[in-house]
Short mmCIF file of C-alpha atoms and ligand atoms in Angstrom, two decimals:
data_model
loop_
_atom_site.label_atom_id
_atom_site.label_comp_id
_atom_site.label_asym_id
_atom_site.label_seq_id
_atom_site.Cartn_x
_atom_site.Cartn_y
_atom_site.Cartn_z
CA MET H 1 -24.58 -11.69 16.83
CA SER H 2 -21.41 -13.25 18.27
CA THR H 3 -18.09 -11.50 17.63
CA ILE H 4 -16.42 -12.72 14.42
CA ALA H 5 -12.63 -13.29 14.27
CA LEU H 6 -10.88 -10.94 11.85
CA LYS H 7 -8.07 -12.43 9.79
CA ASN H 8 -5.77 -11.53 6.94
CA PHE H 9 -5.79 -13.62 3.78
CA ILE H 10 -2.20 -14.21 2.68
CA ASP H 11 -1.13 -16.73 0.05
CA GLY H 12 -4.41 -18.59 0.35
CA ASP H 13 -4.37 -18.89 4.17
CA TRP H 14 -6.55 -17.10 6.69
CA LEU H 15 -4.10 -15.89 9.34
CA PRO H 16 -4.57 -13.73 12.43
CA GLY H 17 -2.62 -10.45 12.24
CA SER H 18 0.24 -9.83 14.66
CA GLY H 19 -0.09 -6.03 14.77
CA ALA H 20 -2.23 -3.63 16.82
CA SER H 21 -5.68 -4.84 17.84
CA LEU H 22 -8.61 -4.05 15.58
CA ASP H 23 -12.24 -3.86 16.72
CA ASP H 24 -15.02 -3.56 14.16
CA ILE H 25 -17.69 -1.48 15.91
CA ASN H 26 -21.40 -1.40 15.13
CA PRO H 27 -22.11 2.31 14.51
CA THR H 28 -25.76 1.82 15.51
CA ARG H 29 -24.84 0.33 18.91
CA SER H 30 -21.27 1.35 19.58
CA ASP H 31 -21.09 -0.88 22.66
CA GLU H 32 -21.33 -3.88 20.30
CA ILE H 33 -18.21 -5.30 18.62
CA VAL H 34 -19.10 -6.98 15.34
CA ALA H 35 -15.69 -8.50 14.66
CA SER H 36 -12.35 -8.39 16.37
CA GLY H 37 -8.73 -9.27 15.63
CA ALA H 38 -5.43 -7.59 14.86
CA MET H 39 -3.94 -5.57 12.02
CA ALA H 40 -1.18 -6.90 9.81
CA THR H 41 2.42 -6.01 10.66
CA LEU H 42 4.64 -4.62 7.91
CA ALA H 43 6.34 -8.05 7.71
CA GLU H 44 2.91 -9.58 7.04
CA VAL H 45 2.27 -6.96 4.35
CA ASP H 46 5.59 -7.89 2.76
CA ALA H 47 4.57 -11.57 2.86
CA ALA H 48 1.31 -10.67 1.10
CA VAL H 49 3.19 -8.78 -1.62
CA ALA H 50 5.61 -11.70 -2.02
CA ALA H 51 2.64 -14.08 -2.39
CA ALA H 52 1.06 -11.84 -5.04
CA LYS H 53 4.38 -11.58 -6.87
CA GLY H 54 4.85 -15.35 -6.79
CA ALA H 55 1.32 -16.00 -8.05
CA PHE H 56 1.49 -13.48 -10.90
CA PRO H 57 3.11 -15.47 -13.76
CA ALA H 58 0.73 -18.45 -13.42
CA TRP H 59 -2.34 -16.22 -13.10
CA ARG H 60 -1.30 -14.08 -16.07
CA ASP H 61 -0.76 -17.20 -18.16
CA LEU H 62 -3.92 -19.01 -17.08
CA PRO H 63 -6.30 -19.46 -20.02
CA ALA H 64 -8.62 -16.48 -20.15
CA THR H 65 -11.65 -18.77 -19.95
CA HIS H 66 -10.49 -19.98 -16.49
CA ARG H 67 -10.11 -16.44 -15.19
CA SER H 68 -13.54 -15.66 -16.57
CA THR H 69 -15.15 -18.67 -14.88
CA ILE H 70 -13.64 -17.82 -11.49
CA LEU H 71 -15.04 -14.29 -11.62
CA SER H 72 -18.51 -15.39 -12.69
CA THR H 73 -18.55 -18.12 -10.02
CA ALA H 74 -17.59 -15.53 -7.37
CA ALA H 75 -20.52 -13.41 -8.58
CA ARG H 76 -22.83 -16.34 -7.91
CA VAL H 77 -21.35 -16.88 -4.44
CA LEU H 78 -22.08 -13.25 -3.59
CA GLU H 79 -25.63 -13.58 -4.86
CA ASP H 80 -26.14 -16.71 -2.76
CA HIS H 81 -24.96 -14.81 0.35
CA SER H 82 -26.49 -11.43 -0.47
CA GLU H 83 -28.99 -11.41 2.42
CA GLU H 84 -26.53 -12.64 5.03
CA TRP H 85 -23.57 -10.50 3.95
CA GLY H 86 -25.83 -7.54 3.12
CA THR H 87 -27.11 -7.69 6.70
CA GLU H 88 -23.54 -7.75 8.01
CA LEU H 89 -22.71 -4.80 5.79
CA SER H 90 -25.62 -2.86 7.19
CA ILE H 91 -24.54 -3.70 10.75
CA GLU H 92 -20.88 -2.92 10.12
CA GLU H 93 -21.22 0.25 8.05
CA GLY H 94 -24.61 1.62 9.05
CA LYS H 95 -26.39 1.93 5.69
CA THR H 96 -29.91 0.54 5.51
CA LEU H 97 -30.55 -3.16 4.99
CA ALA H 98 -31.89 -2.53 1.48
CA GLU H 99 -28.73 -0.56 0.67
CA GLY H 100 -26.53 -3.27 2.24
CA ILE H 101 -28.09 -6.14 0.28
CA GLY H 102 -28.18 -3.97 -2.83
CA GLU H 103 -24.46 -3.30 -2.47
CA VAL H 104 -23.57 -7.01 -2.24
CA LEU H 105 -25.65 -7.63 -5.36
CA ARG H 106 -23.91 -4.72 -7.06
CA ALA H 107 -20.53 -6.32 -6.29
CA ALA H 108 -21.83 -9.52 -7.93
CA GLU H 109 -22.92 -7.53 -10.99
CA ILE H 110 -19.44 -5.99 -11.24
CA LEU H 111 -17.75 -9.41 -11.04
CA ARG H 112 -20.09 -10.70 -13.72
CA PHE H 113 -19.32 -7.77 -16.04
CA TYR H 114 -15.58 -8.32 -15.62
CA SER H 115 -15.92 -12.07 -16.12
CA GLY H 116 -16.54 -11.15 -19.77
CA GLU H 117 -13.42 -9.01 -20.08
CA PRO H 118 -10.79 -11.79 -20.32
CA LEU H 119 -12.63 -13.04 -23.40
CA ARG H 120 -12.68 -9.70 -25.23
CA PRO H 121 -9.98 -8.50 -27.67
CA THR H 122 -6.72 -7.68 -25.89
CA GLY H 123 -5.04 -5.39 -28.35
CA GLU H 124 -4.89 -3.85 -31.78
CA VAL H 125 -3.23 -4.76 -35.06
CA PHE H 126 -1.67 -1.94 -37.09
CA ALA H 127 -0.66 -1.73 -40.73
CA SER H 128 3.07 -1.64 -41.46
CA GLY H 129 5.05 0.34 -44.04
CA ARG H 130 7.24 -2.72 -44.60
CA ALA H 131 6.33 -5.81 -46.62
CA HIS H 132 5.11 -8.89 -44.74
CA GLU H 133 5.26 -7.15 -41.37
CA SER H 134 2.43 -6.94 -38.81
CA ILE H 135 2.45 -4.57 -35.87
CA ILE H 136 0.54 -5.70 -32.81
CA ALA H 137 -0.06 -3.64 -29.68
CA GLU H 138 -1.17 -6.15 -27.07
CA ARG H 139 -2.63 -5.33 -23.67
CA ILE H 140 -0.70 -7.00 -20.86
CA PRO H 141 -1.18 -6.93 -17.09
CA LEU H 142 1.06 -4.82 -14.87
CA GLY H 143 1.88 -7.29 -12.08
CA VAL H 144 1.08 -6.79 -8.40
CA ILE H 145 -1.57 -4.11 -7.79
CA SER H 146 -2.10 -2.47 -4.40
CA VAL H 147 -5.76 -1.78 -3.78
CA ILE H 148 -6.64 0.72 -1.00
CA THR H 149 -10.34 1.27 -0.33
CA PRO H 150 -12.56 3.54 1.81
CA PHE H 151 -15.23 2.64 4.34
CA ASN H 152 -18.37 3.82 2.59
CA PHE H 153 -18.84 1.05 0.00
CA PRO H 154 -17.17 -1.88 1.78
CA ILE H 155 -17.77 -4.37 -1.03
CA ALA H 156 -18.78 -2.51 -4.21
CA ILE H 157 -15.70 -0.27 -4.45
CA PRO H 158 -13.31 -3.19 -3.78
CA ALA H 159 -15.19 -5.15 -6.45
CA TRP H 160 -14.82 -2.44 -9.05
CA LYS H 161 -11.05 -2.36 -8.49
CA ILE H 162 -10.27 -6.02 -7.78
CA ALA H 163 -12.49 -7.56 -10.48
CA PRO H 164 -10.80 -5.70 -13.37
CA ALA H 165 -7.34 -6.11 -11.81
CA LEU H 166 -7.84 -9.90 -11.78
CA ALA H 167 -9.70 -10.08 -15.09
CA TYR H 168 -6.77 -8.51 -16.94
CA GLY H 169 -4.29 -10.90 -15.30
CA ASN H 170 -2.85 -8.93 -12.37
CA THR H 171 -2.53 -10.13 -8.79
CA VAL H 172 -3.65 -8.04 -5.83
CA VAL H 173 -2.82 -7.01 -2.28
CA TRP H 174 -5.79 -5.19 -0.76
CA LYS H 175 -6.10 -3.00 2.30
CA PRO H 176 -9.69 -2.14 3.21
CA ALA H 177 -10.65 0.71 5.55
CA GLU H 178 -10.18 -0.22 9.22
CA SER H 179 -13.87 0.27 10.00
CA VAL H 180 -15.20 -2.31 7.49
CA PRO H 181 -12.92 -5.36 7.65
CA LEU H 182 -15.71 -7.95 7.81
CA LEU H 183 -17.15 -7.30 4.37
CA ALA H 184 -13.59 -7.33 3.02
CA MET H 185 -13.24 -10.87 4.37
CA ARG H 186 -16.56 -11.83 2.76
CA PHE H 187 -15.43 -10.58 -0.65
CA ALA H 188 -12.15 -12.50 -0.42
CA MET H 189 -14.09 -15.60 0.72
CA ALA H 190 -16.32 -15.41 -2.36
CA LEU H 191 -13.28 -15.45 -4.64
CA GLU H 192 -11.65 -18.21 -2.60
CA GLU H 193 -14.80 -20.32 -2.86
CA ALA H 194 -14.88 -19.65 -6.60
CA GLY H 195 -11.47 -21.32 -6.94
CA LEU H 196 -9.10 -18.35 -7.10
CA PRO H 197 -5.56 -19.78 -6.90
CA ARG H 198 -3.47 -19.07 -3.78
CA GLY H 199 -1.73 -15.72 -3.64
CA VAL H 200 -3.72 -14.10 -6.46
CA LEU H 201 -5.73 -11.97 -4.00
CA ASN H 202 -4.26 -11.11 -0.60
CA LEU H 203 -6.07 -9.14 2.07
CA VAL H 204 -4.28 -7.24 4.83
CA MET H 205 -5.98 -5.30 7.61
CA GLY H 206 -4.36 -2.08 8.69
CA SER H 207 -4.28 1.68 8.75
CA ALA H 208 -2.04 4.37 7.24
CA ASP H 209 1.25 2.53 7.87
CA VAL H 210 0.01 -0.55 6.00
CA GLY H 211 -1.33 1.69 3.22
CA THR H 212 2.00 3.51 2.94
CA ARG H 213 3.89 0.21 2.69
CA LEU H 214 1.55 -0.96 -0.04
CA VAL H 215 2.18 2.23 -2.00
CA GLU H 216 5.95 2.22 -1.58
CA HIS H 217 6.75 -1.50 -1.83
CA ALA H 218 9.25 -2.07 -4.67
CA ASP H 219 7.37 -5.17 -5.90
CA VAL H 220 4.07 -3.31 -6.29
CA ALA H 221 3.62 -2.28 -9.92
CA ALA H 222 0.66 0.12 -9.52
CA VAL H 223 -1.70 1.55 -6.93
CA THR H 224 -5.44 2.04 -7.13
CA PHE H 225 -6.84 4.16 -4.29
CA THR H 226 -10.26 5.48 -3.35
CA GLY H 227 -10.69 7.75 -0.36
CA SER H 228 -10.33 11.34 0.77
CA THR H 229 -8.52 13.93 -1.31
CA VAL H 230 -6.02 14.62 1.45
CA VAL H 231 -4.85 10.98 1.57
CA GLY H 232 -5.21 10.59 -2.20
CA ARG H 233 -2.85 13.50 -2.80
CA ALA H 234 -0.20 11.89 -0.59
CA VAL H 235 -0.61 8.56 -2.43
CA ILE H 236 -0.35 10.32 -5.83
CA ALA H 237 2.78 12.19 -4.70
CA SER H 238 4.48 8.99 -3.51
CA CYS H 239 3.62 7.18 -6.73
CA GLY H 240 4.92 10.12 -8.77
CA ARG H 241 8.21 9.98 -6.89
CA LEU H 242 8.42 6.23 -7.51
CA CYS H 243 7.27 6.41 -11.19
CA LYS H 244 4.37 4.10 -10.36
CA PRO H 245 1.02 4.27 -12.18
CA VAL H 246 -1.69 5.47 -9.80
CA GLN H 247 -5.43 5.82 -10.03
CA ALA H 248 -7.04 7.87 -7.26
CA GLU H 249 -10.75 8.50 -6.85
CA MET H 250 -11.26 11.10 -4.15
CA GLY H 251 -13.70 13.50 -2.54
CA GLY H 252 -16.61 15.41 -4.02
CA VAL H 253 -18.94 18.29 -3.15
CA ASN H 254 -21.55 17.50 -5.72
CA PRO H 255 -24.15 20.04 -6.84
CA ALA H 256 -27.76 19.56 -7.88
CA VAL H 257 -28.97 22.49 -10.00
CA VAL H 258 -32.73 22.98 -10.19
CA LEU H 259 -33.89 25.25 -13.01
CA ARG H 260 -37.17 26.42 -14.44
CA GLY H 261 -39.09 23.64 -16.16
CA ALA H 262 -38.11 21.05 -13.55
CA ASN H 263 -40.66 18.59 -12.20
CA LEU H 264 -40.26 19.91 -8.66
CA ARG H 265 -41.84 17.03 -6.75
CA GLU H 266 -39.74 14.40 -8.53
CA ALA H 267 -36.61 16.54 -8.33
CA ALA H 268 -37.14 17.00 -4.58
CA GLY H 269 -37.29 13.22 -4.10
CA MET H 270 -34.09 12.78 -6.11
CA VAL H 271 -32.25 15.53 -4.24
CA ILE H 272 -33.21 14.07 -0.87
CA GLN H 273 -32.19 10.57 -1.90
CA GLY H 274 -28.93 11.95 -3.29
CA ALA H 275 -28.20 13.96 -0.14
CA PHE H 276 -29.28 11.54 2.57
CA GLY H 277 -29.14 8.06 0.97
CA ALA H 278 -26.41 5.96 2.64
CA THR H 279 -26.42 8.69 5.35
CA GLY H 280 -24.84 11.14 2.90
CA GLN H 281 -21.63 9.08 3.00
CA LYS H 282 -21.24 8.67 -0.74
CA CYS H 283 -18.50 10.38 -2.73
CA SER H 284 -21.28 11.16 -5.19
CA ALA H 285 -23.79 12.40 -2.58
CA THR H 286 -25.63 15.64 -3.32
CA SER H 287 -24.16 18.16 -0.92
CA ARG H 288 -24.91 21.44 -2.72
CA LEU H 289 -28.19 22.66 -4.09
CA VAL H 290 -28.36 25.56 -6.55
CA LEU H 291 -31.89 26.89 -7.03
CA HIS H 292 -32.96 29.25 -9.75
CA ASP H 293 -34.88 32.13 -8.17
CA SER H 294 -37.99 31.27 -10.21
CA ILE H 295 -38.50 27.95 -8.37
CA ALA H 296 -36.49 28.36 -5.15
CA ASP H 297 -39.26 28.94 -2.59
CA GLU H 298 -41.53 26.21 -3.92
CA PHE H 299 -38.66 23.72 -4.19
CA LEU H 300 -37.40 24.37 -0.65
CA ASP H 301 -40.95 23.86 0.67
CA GLN H 302 -41.08 20.52 -1.16
CA ILE H 303 -37.80 19.16 0.19
CA ILE H 304 -38.44 20.33 3.74
CA GLU H 305 -41.86 18.64 3.63
CA GLN H 306 -40.34 15.40 2.30
CA VAL H 307 -37.42 15.37 4.76
CA ALA H 308 -39.89 15.67 7.61
CA ASN H 309 -40.94 12.08 6.78
CA TRP H 310 -37.36 10.82 6.63
CA ARG H 311 -36.88 8.32 9.49
CA VAL H 312 -33.48 7.93 11.18
CA GLY H 313 -32.63 4.88 13.30
CA ASP H 314 -31.59 1.23 13.27
CA PRO H 315 -30.67 0.47 9.64
CA LEU H 316 -31.92 -3.11 10.00
CA ASP H 317 -35.46 -1.81 10.59
CA PRO H 318 -37.16 -1.81 7.17
CA ALA H 319 -39.14 1.31 8.12
CA ILE H 320 -35.94 3.34 8.51
CA ASP H 321 -34.65 5.62 5.74
CA MET H 322 -31.24 6.47 7.18
CA GLY H 323 -28.82 4.83 9.61
CA PRO H 324 -25.87 6.25 11.57
CA VAL H 325 -22.59 7.67 10.27
CA ILE H 326 -19.54 5.43 10.46
CA SER H 327 -17.86 6.54 13.72
CA ALA H 328 -17.89 8.85 16.72
CA ARG H 329 -15.11 10.83 15.06
CA ALA H 330 -17.11 11.23 11.83
CA MET H 331 -20.17 12.31 13.85
CA SER H 332 -18.19 14.94 15.70
CA ILE H 333 -16.52 16.31 12.52
CA ILE H 334 -19.86 16.50 10.67
CA ASN H 335 -21.52 18.27 13.62
CA SER H 336 -18.72 20.77 13.94
CA ASP H 337 -18.70 21.44 10.17
CA ILE H 338 -22.43 22.18 10.38
CA GLU H 339 -21.94 24.42 13.43
CA GLU H 340 -19.13 26.28 11.70
CA GLY H 341 -21.40 26.86 8.71
CA ILE H 342 -24.11 28.23 10.96
CA SER H 343 -21.62 30.52 12.72
CA ALA H 344 -20.54 31.79 9.28
CA GLY H 345 -24.16 32.83 8.57
CA ALA H 346 -25.91 29.75 7.17
CA GLN H 347 -29.60 29.53 8.01
CA VAL H 348 -30.94 26.18 9.26
CA LEU H 349 -33.92 25.02 7.18
CA THR H 350 -34.16 21.64 8.90
CA GLY H 351 -31.99 19.38 11.10
CA ALA H 352 -28.79 20.54 12.85
CA GLU H 353 -30.11 19.06 16.08
CA PRO H 354 -29.59 15.81 17.99
CA VAL H 355 -31.56 12.80 16.76
CA ALA H 356 -34.03 11.39 19.26
CA THR H 357 -33.33 7.64 19.25
CA PRO H 358 -33.81 6.77 22.95
CA ASP H 359 -33.23 3.04 22.44
CA LEU H 360 -30.06 3.70 20.41
CA LYS H 361 -28.27 6.19 22.61
CA HIS H 362 -24.86 4.72 21.71
CA GLY H 363 -25.38 5.18 17.97
CA PHE H 364 -23.56 7.72 15.78
CA PHE H 365 -26.65 9.49 14.48
CA VAL H 366 -26.77 12.84 12.69
CA ALA H 367 -30.08 14.42 11.66
CA PRO H 368 -30.63 15.09 7.94
CA THR H 369 -29.71 18.76 7.75
CA ILE H 370 -30.45 21.43 5.15
CA LEU H 371 -28.81 24.85 5.39
CA GLU H 372 -29.19 27.91 3.18
CA ILE H 373 -26.46 30.41 2.42
CA LYS H 374 -26.59 33.77 0.64
CA ASN H 375 -23.29 33.72 -1.24
CA PRO H 376 -20.81 30.96 -2.16
CA ASP H 377 -17.77 32.58 -0.49
CA VAL H 378 -18.02 30.41 2.62
CA SER H 379 -16.10 27.22 3.22
CA LEU H 380 -19.38 25.31 3.67
CA TRP H 381 -19.87 25.65 -0.11
CA THR H 382 -16.61 24.03 -1.17
CA HIS H 383 -15.75 21.73 1.72
CA GLU H 384 -16.70 18.03 1.74
CA ILE H 385 -18.67 17.30 4.93
CA PHE H 386 -19.28 13.63 4.05
CA GLY H 387 -22.46 13.21 6.04
CA PRO H 388 -26.18 13.98 5.79
CA ALA H 389 -25.83 17.72 5.17
CA LEU H 390 -27.07 19.72 2.19
CA THR H 391 -26.36 23.42 1.58
CA ALA H 392 -28.70 25.44 -0.65
CA ILE H 393 -28.10 28.70 -2.47
CA ARG H 394 -30.18 30.79 -4.91
CA ALA H 395 -29.09 32.00 -8.35
CA SER H 396 -30.77 34.75 -10.33
CA THR H 397 -29.58 33.54 -13.76
CA VAL H 398 -28.81 30.17 -15.33
CA ASP H 399 -25.18 31.15 -15.93
CA GLU H 400 -24.83 32.15 -12.30
CA ALA H 401 -26.31 28.77 -11.28
CA PHE H 402 -23.72 26.89 -13.36
CA ALA H 403 -20.89 29.07 -12.01
CA MET H 404 -21.99 28.34 -8.43
CA ALA H 405 -22.15 24.61 -9.22
CA ASN H 406 -18.58 24.77 -10.55
CA THR H 407 -17.14 26.70 -7.60
CA GLY H 408 -14.27 24.93 -5.83
CA PRO H 409 -11.63 22.37 -6.67
CA PHE H 410 -13.80 19.23 -6.97
CA GLY H 411 -15.55 17.81 -10.04
CA LEU H 412 -17.02 14.41 -9.33
CA THR H 413 -20.75 14.31 -10.12
CA ALA H 414 -23.58 16.80 -10.69
CA SER H 415 -27.31 16.79 -11.35
CA VAL H 416 -29.36 19.23 -13.38
CA PHE H 417 -33.14 19.24 -13.11
CA THR H 418 -35.15 20.77 -15.95
CA THR H 419 -37.25 19.59 -18.87
CA ASP H 420 -36.14 22.54 -21.00
CA LEU H 421 -33.98 20.94 -23.70
CA GLY H 422 -32.07 24.16 -24.34
CA LEU H 423 -31.06 24.34 -20.68
CA VAL H 424 -30.09 20.66 -20.68
CA SER H 425 -27.79 21.26 -23.62
CA ARG H 426 -26.19 24.30 -21.93
CA ALA H 427 -25.78 22.36 -18.68
CA THR H 428 -23.96 19.39 -20.20
CA ARG H 429 -21.40 21.81 -21.66
CA ALA H 430 -21.11 24.14 -18.68
CA ILE H 431 -20.92 21.79 -15.71
CA ASN H 432 -17.45 20.59 -14.74
CA ALA H 433 -17.89 17.05 -13.41
CA GLY H 434 -16.84 13.54 -14.42
CA VAL H 435 -20.48 12.40 -14.26
CA VAL H 436 -23.52 14.58 -15.05
CA HIS H 437 -27.07 13.40 -14.37
CA ILE H 438 -30.03 15.08 -16.04
CA ASN H 439 -33.19 14.68 -13.94
CA SER H 440 -31.69 12.01 -11.67
CA GLU H 441 -29.73 12.07 -8.41
CA THR H 442 -25.98 12.73 -8.33
CA SER H 443 -25.27 9.16 -7.15
CA GLY H 444 -25.34 6.07 -9.26
CA ALA H 445 -22.70 4.29 -11.30
CA ASP H 446 -23.43 1.46 -13.70
CA PRO H 447 -20.73 -1.26 -13.79
CA HIS H 448 -20.30 -1.09 -17.57
CA VAL H 449 -19.90 2.70 -17.72
CA PRO H 450 -16.84 4.90 -16.94
CA PHE H 451 -16.94 6.50 -13.49
CA GLY H 452 -14.66 9.07 -11.91
CA GLY H 453 -14.08 12.71 -11.18
CA ASN H 454 -12.17 15.70 -12.47
CA GLY H 455 -9.98 18.18 -10.58
CA ASN H 456 -9.41 17.21 -6.95
CA SER H 457 -11.95 14.39 -7.28
CA GLY H 458 -10.04 12.06 -9.55
CA PHE H 459 -6.56 11.36 -10.87
CA GLY H 460 -5.59 8.87 -13.56
CA PRO H 461 -7.77 6.71 -15.80
CA LYS H 462 -11.46 6.39 -14.93
CA GLU H 463 -12.84 3.31 -13.20
CA GLN H 464 -15.43 0.71 -14.22
CA GLY H 465 -16.54 -0.51 -17.60
CA ARG H 466 -13.91 -0.99 -20.28
CA SER H 467 -12.14 2.19 -19.15
CA ALA H 468 -10.67 0.14 -16.29
CA ARG H 469 -8.47 -1.54 -18.91
CA GLU H 470 -6.57 1.74 -19.32
CA PHE H 471 -5.27 1.48 -15.78
CA PHE H 472 -4.96 -2.26 -15.20
CA THR H 473 -3.02 -3.03 -18.37
CA THR H 474 -0.15 -1.57 -20.33
CA THR H 475 0.66 -2.08 -24.00
CA ARG H 476 3.49 -4.04 -25.53
CA THR H 477 4.05 -3.25 -29.20
CA ILE H 478 5.37 -6.10 -31.30
CA TYR H 479 6.83 -5.58 -34.78
CA LEU H 480 6.37 -9.03 -36.30
CA ARG H 481 8.12 -10.21 -39.42
CA PRO H 482 7.85 -13.87 -40.20
CA PHE H 483 11.40 -13.97 -41.66
P1 NAD B 1 -9.68 7.93 3.85
O1 NAD B 1 -8.92 8.74 2.88
O2 NAD B 1 -9.62 8.29 5.27
O3 NAD B 1 -9.20 6.39 3.76
C1 NAD B 1 -9.22 5.68 2.55
C2 NAD B 1 -8.24 4.51 2.67
O4 NAD B 1 -6.91 5.02 2.71
C3 NAD B 1 -8.41 3.69 3.93
O5 NAD B 1 -8.21 2.33 3.65
C4 NAD B 1 -7.32 4.22 4.83
O6 NAD B 1 -6.90 3.34 5.84
C5 NAD B 1 -6.21 4.45 3.81
N1 NAD B 1 -5.15 5.37 4.22
C6 NAD B 1 -5.19 6.32 5.18
N2 NAD B 1 -4.01 6.97 5.23
C7 NAD B 1 -3.21 6.41 4.27
C8 NAD B 1 -1.88 6.66 3.82
N3 NAD B 1 -1.13 7.62 4.35
N4 NAD B 1 -1.39 5.92 2.80
C9 NAD B 1 -2.15 4.96 2.21
N5 NAD B 1 -3.42 4.67 2.62
C10 NAD B 1 -3.95 5.39 3.63
O7 NAD B 1 -11.19 7.89 3.31
P2 NAD B 1 -12.50 7.28 4.01
O8 NAD B 1 -12.87 8.14 5.17
O9 NAD B 1 -12.35 5.82 4.22
O10 NAD B 1 -13.57 7.49 2.84
C11 NAD B 1 -14.26 8.68 2.62
C12 NAD B 1 -13.63 9.48 1.52
O11 NAD B 1 -13.54 8.70 0.34
C13 NAD B 1 -14.49 10.68 1.14
O12 NAD B 1 -13.64 11.79 0.89
C14 NAD B 1 -15.17 10.24 -0.15
O13 NAD B 1 -15.58 11.29 -1.00
C15 NAD B 1 -14.09 9.41 -0.77
N6 NAD B 1 -14.65 8.47 -1.74
C16 NAD B 1 -14.44 8.71 -3.08
C17 NAD B 1 -15.02 7.87 -4.03
C18 NAD B 1 -14.82 8.12 -5.49
O14 NAD B 1 -15.06 7.21 -6.30
N7 NAD B 1 -14.40 9.31 -5.89
C19 NAD B 1 -15.77 6.77 -3.62
C20 NAD B 1 -15.95 6.55 -2.25
C21 NAD B 1 -15.38 7.40 -1.31
#
């Protein structure tokens, strides 16, 4: 693969950045540069915001049917390129080819869902206490939205922010994570090819300084962010200071709780997929496992047996189950988090050792690792590792299991495995998470359904489905008397 030139997309033009150089590294073969270019300067960020501001009135006032057609056409462009761009995603980010292609198709699905939104009702009509008066609360767009996205879903997460932002009539300036700029370009290209007018979507490459400018810029009406809790908190604080609406989806340390009555073989498959799918780099990955004493030994045997068949290597190889993590830095942090856990008393059930990939010695590989702890008072239990690591603990009662699952400040997703209806009912009330799965893995978000976390995992209105309207529009109430 020859090195691709990275560019910003500002006011409808693809322009090289004038800032620090930016290399997009293949995490499977770190001596290979997938794409190369330069970050945007702050002046280029300002130009992108100015373009979005200039494009806003015409985009807002465009007939809804036109906005709808552009989004559905972009969905088709993504579908047409799903193999090619899914392969690039897999090379750039490290998830398997099936996951890469699946993610591009997911982005298309999201665009298609939101292509329906401009055509749906945009407000409510209220009764009035005065004769001949109508009261209308209409939903109107906010203006320029800053979109800041993480590395782990390079096209699906941008799609679930940008598609609703555009559908409801806003314009966008988007900063993707530095490690996945190529798929960001592909997403912008799909919308460009679909006929999106100049300036409606602008893409700027950059790191924290570009992100900070996008949060603080006076012409930015609102900020939607997905990423770590530490950065999310800073973004929320800045927006609070500036009285700017903010939506932040952040970290998670998601539990799977396995209780009596669970189908252990199926549950083991789900837990492994949840923990190690996409190399454990999903905000909704299963990172904690709470096992009721009655099934603990048998369940641990099952997952250890199944993980033994889990193959780690080149994500483009269809026989591979798990690719590398995103960067050398991520690999080193994950390894030291695991080592710290072991030093604090965790027992290694599998993994926690170098991966033997002799032909891929420059790859950022981490073995799928399962640890067991005796009590939840260790940082391993409440700290997001964001890699292929799962920590197990045993509970002697169901209430204790739920309490362990709720320990810590996060509340993104959770799974409960049991076929006992009484336990299911208790679980859905007891578990503190924005998304609860019964007998399925902690990951998974349908485009038409609200998604987001509680506590330190999420701030502001939920994403996806019609709930996105809460964030990407505001209401204007009109008291209307004809005379
Ligand atoms: P990150 O917080 O390091 O970066 C996220 C984005 O913020 C990047 O584009 C980054 O360049 C930008 N950024 C960094 N500093 C900034 C600043 N000071 N101001 C503005 N922007 C700044 O996260 P990451 O490593 O890319 O992604 C992994 C994290 O994202 C994990 O914690 C994961 O749980 C979380 N995540 C959450 C969800 C969710 O829906 N809850 C989804 C995916 C990922």
